[in-house]
CSV table of C-alpha atoms and ligand atoms in Angstrom, one decimal:
chain,number,residue,atom,x,y,z
O,1,MET,CA,245.3,218.0,-41.5
O,2,GLN,CA,247.8,215.4,-40.5
O,3,ILE,CA,248.0,212.9,-43.2
O,4,ILE,CA,249.6,209.6,-42.3
O,5,ILE,CA,250.1,206.8,-44.9
O,6,PHE,CA,250.4,203.2,-43.9
O,7,ASP,CA,251.2,200.1,-46.0
O,8,ASP,CA,248.0,198.5,-45.3
O,9,ALA,CA,244.4,198.6,-43.7
O,10,GLN,CA,245.7,196.6,-40.7
O,11,GLN,CA,248.2,199.2,-39.9
O,12,VAL,CA,245.5,201.9,-40.2
O,13,ALA,CA,243.3,200.2,-37.7
O,14,ALA,CA,246.3,199.5,-35.4
O,15,ASN,CA,247.2,203.2,-35.4
O,16,ALA,CA,243.6,204.4,-34.9
O,17,ALA,CA,243.3,202.1,-31.9
O,18,GLU,CA,246.4,203.7,-30.4
O,19,TRP,CA,244.6,207.2,-30.8
O,20,VAL,CA,241.6,205.8,-28.9
O,21,ALA,CA,243.5,204.0,-26.3
O,22,GLU,CA,245.5,207.1,-25.4
O,23,LEU,CA,242.3,209.3,-25.2
O,24,ILE,CA,240.6,206.6,-22.9
O,25,ASN,CA,243.6,206.2,-20.7
O,26,LYS,CA,244.3,210.0,-20.5
O,27,LYS,CA,240.9,211.3,-19.7
O,28,SER,CA,238.7,210.4,-16.9
O,29,ASN,CA,235.4,210.9,-18.7
O,30,PRO,CA,236.2,210.5,-22.3
O,31,VAL,CA,233.6,210.9,-25.1
O,32,LEU,CA,234.0,209.1,-28.3
O,33,GLY,CA,232.3,209.6,-31.6
O,34,LEU,CA,231.8,206.3,-33.3
O,35,ALA,CA,231.3,205.3,-36.8
O,36,THR,CA,229.9,202.2,-38.5
O,37,GLY,CA,230.8,200.7,-42.0
O,38,SER,CA,233.3,198.2,-43.4
O,39,THR,CA,236.5,200.4,-42.5
O,40,PRO,CA,236.3,200.8,-38.5
O,41,ILE,CA,235.5,197.0,-38.0
O,42,SER,CA,239.0,196.2,-37.7
O,43,LEU,CA,239.7,199.4,-35.4
O,44,TYR,CA,236.9,197.9,-33.1
O,45,GLN,CA,238.5,194.4,-33.2
O,46,GLN,CA,241.7,196.1,-32.0
O,47,LEU,CA,240.0,197.8,-29.3
O,48,VAL,CA,238.3,194.5,-28.1
O,49,ASN,CA,241.8,192.8,-28.1
O,50,LYS,CA,243.2,195.6,-26.0
O,51,TYR,CA,240.2,195.3,-23.5
O,52,GLN,CA,240.7,191.5,-23.3
O,53,ALA,CA,244.4,192.0,-22.7
O,54,ASN,CA,243.6,194.4,-19.8
O,55,GLN,CA,245.2,197.3,-21.5
O,56,LEU,CA,241.9,199.4,-21.9
O,57,SER,CA,238.7,199.9,-20.0
O,58,PHE,CA,235.6,201.6,-21.4
O,59,LYS,CA,234.0,201.9,-18.0
O,60,ASN,CA,233.9,205.7,-18.0
O,61,THR,CA,233.5,206.2,-21.7
O,62,THR,CA,230.4,207.7,-23.3
O,63,SER,CA,229.8,207.3,-27.0
O,64,PHE,CA,227.9,209.1,-29.8
O,65,ASN,CA,227.3,207.4,-33.1
O,66,LEU,CA,227.3,209.4,-36.2
O,67,ASP,CA,224.1,208.0,-37.6
O,68,GLU,CA,221.3,205.5,-37.6
O,69,TYR,CA,218.8,204.2,-40.2
O,70,LEU,CA,215.1,205.4,-40.1
O,71,GLY,CA,212.5,202.9,-40.6
O,72,ILE,CA,214.0,199.9,-38.8
O,73,ASN,CA,214.2,199.4,-35.1
O,74,ALA,CA,217.2,198.8,-32.8
O,75,SER,CA,216.6,194.8,-32.8
O,76,ASN,CA,216.9,194.7,-36.6
O,77,GLU,CA,220.1,193.2,-37.6
O,78,GLN,CA,220.7,196.0,-40.1
O,79,SER,CA,220.5,198.7,-37.4
O,80,TYR,CA,223.7,200.4,-36.4
O,81,ARG,CA,222.7,199.8,-32.8
O,82,HIS,CA,223.1,196.2,-33.7
O,83,PHE,CA,226.3,196.8,-35.5
O,84,MET,CA,227.8,198.6,-32.6
O,85,ASN,CA,226.6,195.9,-30.2
O,86,GLU,CA,228.1,193.0,-32.5
O,87,ASN,CA,231.5,194.8,-33.3
O,88,LEU,CA,232.2,196.6,-29.9
O,89,PHE,CA,229.7,197.1,-27.0
O,90,ASP,CA,229.0,193.6,-26.5
O,91,HIS,CA,232.7,192.7,-26.1
O,92,VAL,CA,233.9,195.4,-23.7
O,93,ASP,CA,232.9,196.9,-20.4
O,94,ILE,CA,231.1,200.0,-21.8
O,95,ASP,CA,227.9,201.0,-19.9
O,96,LYS,CA,225.4,200.7,-22.6
O,97,ASN,CA,223.3,203.3,-21.1
O,98,ARG,CA,225.9,205.8,-22.1
O,99,THR,CA,226.2,204.7,-25.7
O,100,PHE,CA,224.1,206.9,-27.9
O,101,LEU,CA,222.9,207.0,-31.6
O,102,PRO,CA,220.7,209.5,-33.3
O,103,THR,CA,217.4,207.6,-33.5
O,104,CYS,CA,214.0,208.6,-34.5
O,105,ASN,CA,211.5,206.1,-33.9
O,106,GLN,CA,207.8,206.0,-35.5
O,107,GLY,CA,205.7,208.8,-34.1
O,108,GLU,CA,208.8,210.8,-32.9
O,109,ASN,CA,209.5,214.3,-34.3
O,110,PRO,CA,212.9,214.1,-36.2
O,111,ARG,CA,213.6,217.8,-35.6
O,112,ALA,CA,213.1,217.5,-31.8
O,113,GLN,CA,215.1,214.3,-31.9
O,114,GLY,CA,218.1,215.9,-33.7
O,115,LEU,CA,217.9,218.9,-31.3
O,116,ALA,CA,218.0,216.5,-28.4
O,117,TYR,CA,221.0,214.6,-29.8
O,118,GLU,CA,222.9,217.9,-30.0
O,119,GLU,CA,221.8,218.7,-26.5
O,120,LYS,CA,223.0,215.3,-25.2
O,121,ILE,CA,226.5,215.7,-26.8
O,122,LYS,CA,226.8,219.1,-25.2
O,123,GLN,CA,225.8,217.7,-21.8
O,124,ALA,CA,228.4,215.0,-22.2
O,125,GLY,CA,231.1,217.8,-22.5
O,126,GLY,CA,231.3,217.4,-26.4
O,127,VAL,CA,233.0,214.7,-28.4
O,128,ASP,CA,236.7,214.4,-27.8
O,129,LEU,CA,237.7,212.0,-30.6
O,130,GLN,CA,235.4,211.4,-33.6
O,131,ILE,CA,236.0,208.4,-35.6
O,132,LEU,CA,235.2,208.8,-39.2
O,133,GLY,CA,235.1,206.9,-42.7
O,134,ILE,CA,234.5,208.5,-46.0
O,135,GLY,CA,232.0,207.4,-48.6
O,136,ALA,CA,233.3,206.9,-52.2
O,137,ASN,CA,231.2,210.2,-52.8
O,138,GLY,CA,232.9,212.1,-50.1
O,139,HIS,CA,230.3,211.8,-47.5
O,140,ILE,CA,231.0,211.8,-43.8
O,141,GLY,CA,228.4,210.2,-41.5
O,142,PHE,CA,225.3,210.3,-43.7
O,143,ASN,CA,226.1,213.8,-44.9
O,144,GLU,CA,225.7,213.4,-48.4
O,145,PRO,CA,227.0,215.7,-51.3
O,146,THR,CA,225.3,219.1,-51.1
O,147,SER,CA,224.8,218.7,-47.2
O,148,SER,CA,225.1,222.2,-45.7
O,149,LEU,CA,228.4,222.6,-44.2
O,150,ALA,CA,226.8,224.1,-41.3
O,151,SER,CA,224.3,221.1,-40.8
O,152,ARG,CA,223.2,219.7,-37.4
O,153,THR,CA,221.8,216.3,-36.4
O,154,ARG,CA,218.8,215.9,-38.8
O,155,ILE,CA,217.2,213.4,-41.5
O,156,LYS,CA,219.2,212.9,-44.7
O,157,THR,CA,217.8,211.1,-47.7
O,158,LEU,CA,220.5,208.8,-48.9
O,159,THR,CA,222.0,209.1,-52.5
O,160,LYS,CA,221.8,206.4,-55.0
O,161,GLN,CA,225.4,205.9,-54.8
O,162,THR,CA,225.4,205.3,-51.2
O,163,LEU,CA,222.5,203.0,-51.4
O,164,THR,CA,224.3,201.0,-54.2
O,165,ASP,CA,227.6,201.0,-52.2
O,166,ASN,CA,225.6,199.7,-49.3
O,167,SER,CA,223.4,197.2,-50.9
O,168,ARG,CA,226.1,194.5,-50.6
O,169,LEU,CA,225.3,194.4,-46.9
O,170,PHE,CA,221.5,193.6,-47.5
O,171,LYS,CA,219.9,190.4,-48.7
O,172,GLN,CA,218.1,190.4,-52.0
O,173,ASP,CA,214.5,191.0,-50.5
O,174,GLU,CA,215.5,192.7,-47.4
O,175,PHE,CA,214.3,196.3,-46.8
O,176,GLN,CA,217.0,198.8,-47.3
O,177,PRO,CA,216.2,202.1,-45.5
O,178,THR,CA,216.6,205.2,-47.8
O,179,LEU,CA,216.5,207.6,-44.9
O,180,ALA,CA,218.7,208.2,-42.0
O,181,MET,CA,219.4,210.5,-38.9
O,182,THR,CA,222.9,211.8,-39.0
O,183,MET,CA,225.1,214.2,-37.1
O,184,GLY,CA,225.6,217.2,-39.1
O,185,ILE,CA,228.8,218.5,-40.6
O,186,ALA,CA,228.9,221.2,-38.0
O,187,THR,CA,228.3,218.6,-35.3
O,188,ILE,CA,231.3,216.7,-36.6
O,189,LEU,CA,233.5,219.9,-36.7
O,190,ASP,CA,232.7,220.5,-33.0
O,191,ALA,CA,234.8,217.3,-32.0
O,192,ARG,CA,237.9,218.2,-30.4
O,193,TYR,CA,239.8,215.7,-32.7
O,194,VAL,CA,238.6,213.9,-35.8
O,195,LEU,CA,240.3,210.7,-36.9
O,196,LEU,CA,239.4,209.7,-40.4
O,197,MET,CA,240.3,206.3,-41.6
O,198,ALA,CA,240.1,205.4,-45.4
O,199,THR,CA,241.3,202.3,-47.1
O,200,GLY,CA,241.2,200.8,-50.6
O,201,GLU,CA,241.5,202.4,-54.1
O,202,LYS,CA,237.7,202.9,-54.1
O,203,LYS,CA,238.0,205.8,-51.6
O,204,SER,CA,241.1,207.3,-53.4
O,205,GLN,CA,239.4,210.1,-55.5
O,206,ALA,CA,237.1,211.2,-52.4
O,207,VAL,CA,240.4,211.3,-50.2
O,208,LYS,CA,241.9,213.5,-52.9
O,209,ASP,CA,238.9,215.8,-53.0
O,210,MET,CA,238.7,215.9,-49.3
O,211,ILE,CA,242.4,217.0,-48.7
O,212,ALA,CA,243.4,218.7,-51.9
O,213,GLY,CA,240.0,219.9,-53.5
O,214,PRO,CA,238.3,222.9,-53.0
O,215,LEU,CA,236.0,223.3,-49.7
O,216,SER,CA,232.8,222.4,-51.1
O,217,ALA,CA,229.3,220.7,-50.2
O,218,MET,CA,229.8,218.4,-53.1
O,219,CYS,CA,232.6,216.7,-50.9
O,220,PRO,CA,231.3,217.0,-47.4
O,221,ALA,CA,234.6,215.5,-46.0
O,222,SER,CA,236.3,218.7,-47.5
O,223,ALA,CA,234.8,220.5,-44.6
O,224,LEU,CA,237.5,218.9,-42.4
O,225,GLN,CA,240.0,221.4,-43.9
O,226,MET,CA,238.2,223.9,-41.6
O,227,HIS,CA,239.0,221.7,-38.6
O,228,GLU,CA,241.9,222.3,-36.1
O,229,ASN,CA,242.9,218.7,-35.4
O,230,THR,CA,242.0,216.2,-38.2
O,231,ILE,CA,244.1,213.4,-38.6
O,232,VAL,CA,243.7,211.2,-41.9
O,233,LEU,CA,244.9,207.6,-41.6
O,234,LEU,CA,245.1,206.0,-45.1
O,235,ASP,CA,246.6,202.8,-46.6
O,236,LYS,CA,248.6,203.2,-50.0
O,237,ALA,CA,245.7,202.4,-52.0
O,238,ALA,CA,243.5,205.1,-50.6
O,239,ALA,CA,246.4,207.7,-50.7
O,240,SER,CA,247.3,206.8,-54.4
O,241,LYS,CA,245.9,209.7,-56.0
O,242,LEU,CA,247.5,212.3,-53.6
O,243,GLU,CA,250.2,214.2,-55.1
O,244,GLU,CA,252.1,215.6,-52.0
O,245,GLN,CA,252.7,212.1,-50.4
O,246,GLU,CA,256.4,212.8,-50.0
O,247,TYR,CA,255.7,216.1,-48.0
O,248,TYR,CA,253.1,214.4,-45.7
O,249,GLN,CA,255.5,211.7,-44.8
O,250,TRP,CA,258.2,214.5,-44.3
O,251,ALA,CA,255.9,216.4,-42.1
O,252,ASN,CA,255.1,213.5,-40.1
O,253,ASP,CA,258.7,212.6,-39.6
O,254,GLN,CA,259.1,216.2,-38.3
O,255,ASN,CA,256.0,215.9,-36.0
O,256,ILE,CA,257.6,213.0,-34.3
O,257,LYS,CA,260.6,214.8,-33.6
O,258,ILE,CA,258.7,217.7,-32.4
O,259,ASN,CA,256.7,215.4,-30.0
O,260,GLN,CA,260.0,213.7,-28.7
O,261,LYS,CA,261.3,217.2,-27.9
O,262,PHE,CA,258.3,218.8,-26.4
O,263,GLY,CA,256.1,215.9,-25.3
O,264,LEU,CA,252.8,214.8,-27.2
O,265,TYR,CA,250.2,217.4,-26.7
O,266,HIS,CA,246.6,216.7,-27.2
O,267,ASN,CA,244.1,219.0,-25.9
O,268,TYR,CA,241.4,216.7,-24.8
W,301,PGA,P1,232.7,201.9,-45.5
W,301,PGA,O1,231.9,203.4,-45.4
W,301,PGA,O2,233.6,202.0,-44.3
W,301,PGA,O3,231.8,200.8,-45.4
W,301,PGA,O4,233.5,202.1,-46.8
W,301,PGA,C1,232.3,204.6,-45.0
W,301,PGA,C2,231.4,205.5,-45.1
W,301,PGA,O5,230.4,205.5,-45.8
W,301,PGA,O6,231.5,206.5,-44.2
């Protein structure tokens, strides 16, 4: 894992936007893995700004989101489709027919839907760069603690902690889904690059468990220790429980020098 610590959340978003822009500008048919939640909102804002400044076009981009709620449809304001439209898709030149979320509507078979989503990702050539947040309980996507590290796209029952964490986004009488379709951990590990963003003190224990804890289904994000190209972007608060911060900084300084000498190499 490459761990980069920034002063604040804005710098995390700006750096994440550079990674996305580099992929899109470099590859003729880029495939992005996208995430919802509070953390990536400022990344999407930065990407919209770049598009409006003519620095970035999403015309040839295909996207796959990590997850989608069950029991509400796409037009519901709480759906992740709605979130993506609001925060990114409606403001850039992406072809919405090539933006996918793992849905399972009423009457559809979730197993078949999960398999079909995996197949669609494969047909698109696989995810080049997967954007991730992390739950306070260490989840990635909606892969809650005890999720199989070999899991694929499927239905997950959300934990009490996740429901409580996300309840801030729902009005008092509003229906809050307790089930979701989510890419599995193995699906996420298939991405060529993973870019995980975490900000705020509330994430600091999960960040520590992910980076320095044992590989364990109790912290699904720890599976990223098995991934060849994971970059973790943190603000100081999210990094506050890490003991090896000096080493990460030093290693990044060396990386910059190596990249200057040999050129940046991303295997997209
Ligand atoms: P958040 O969610 O960005 O809203 O904190 C992250 C996650 O649950 O993956």
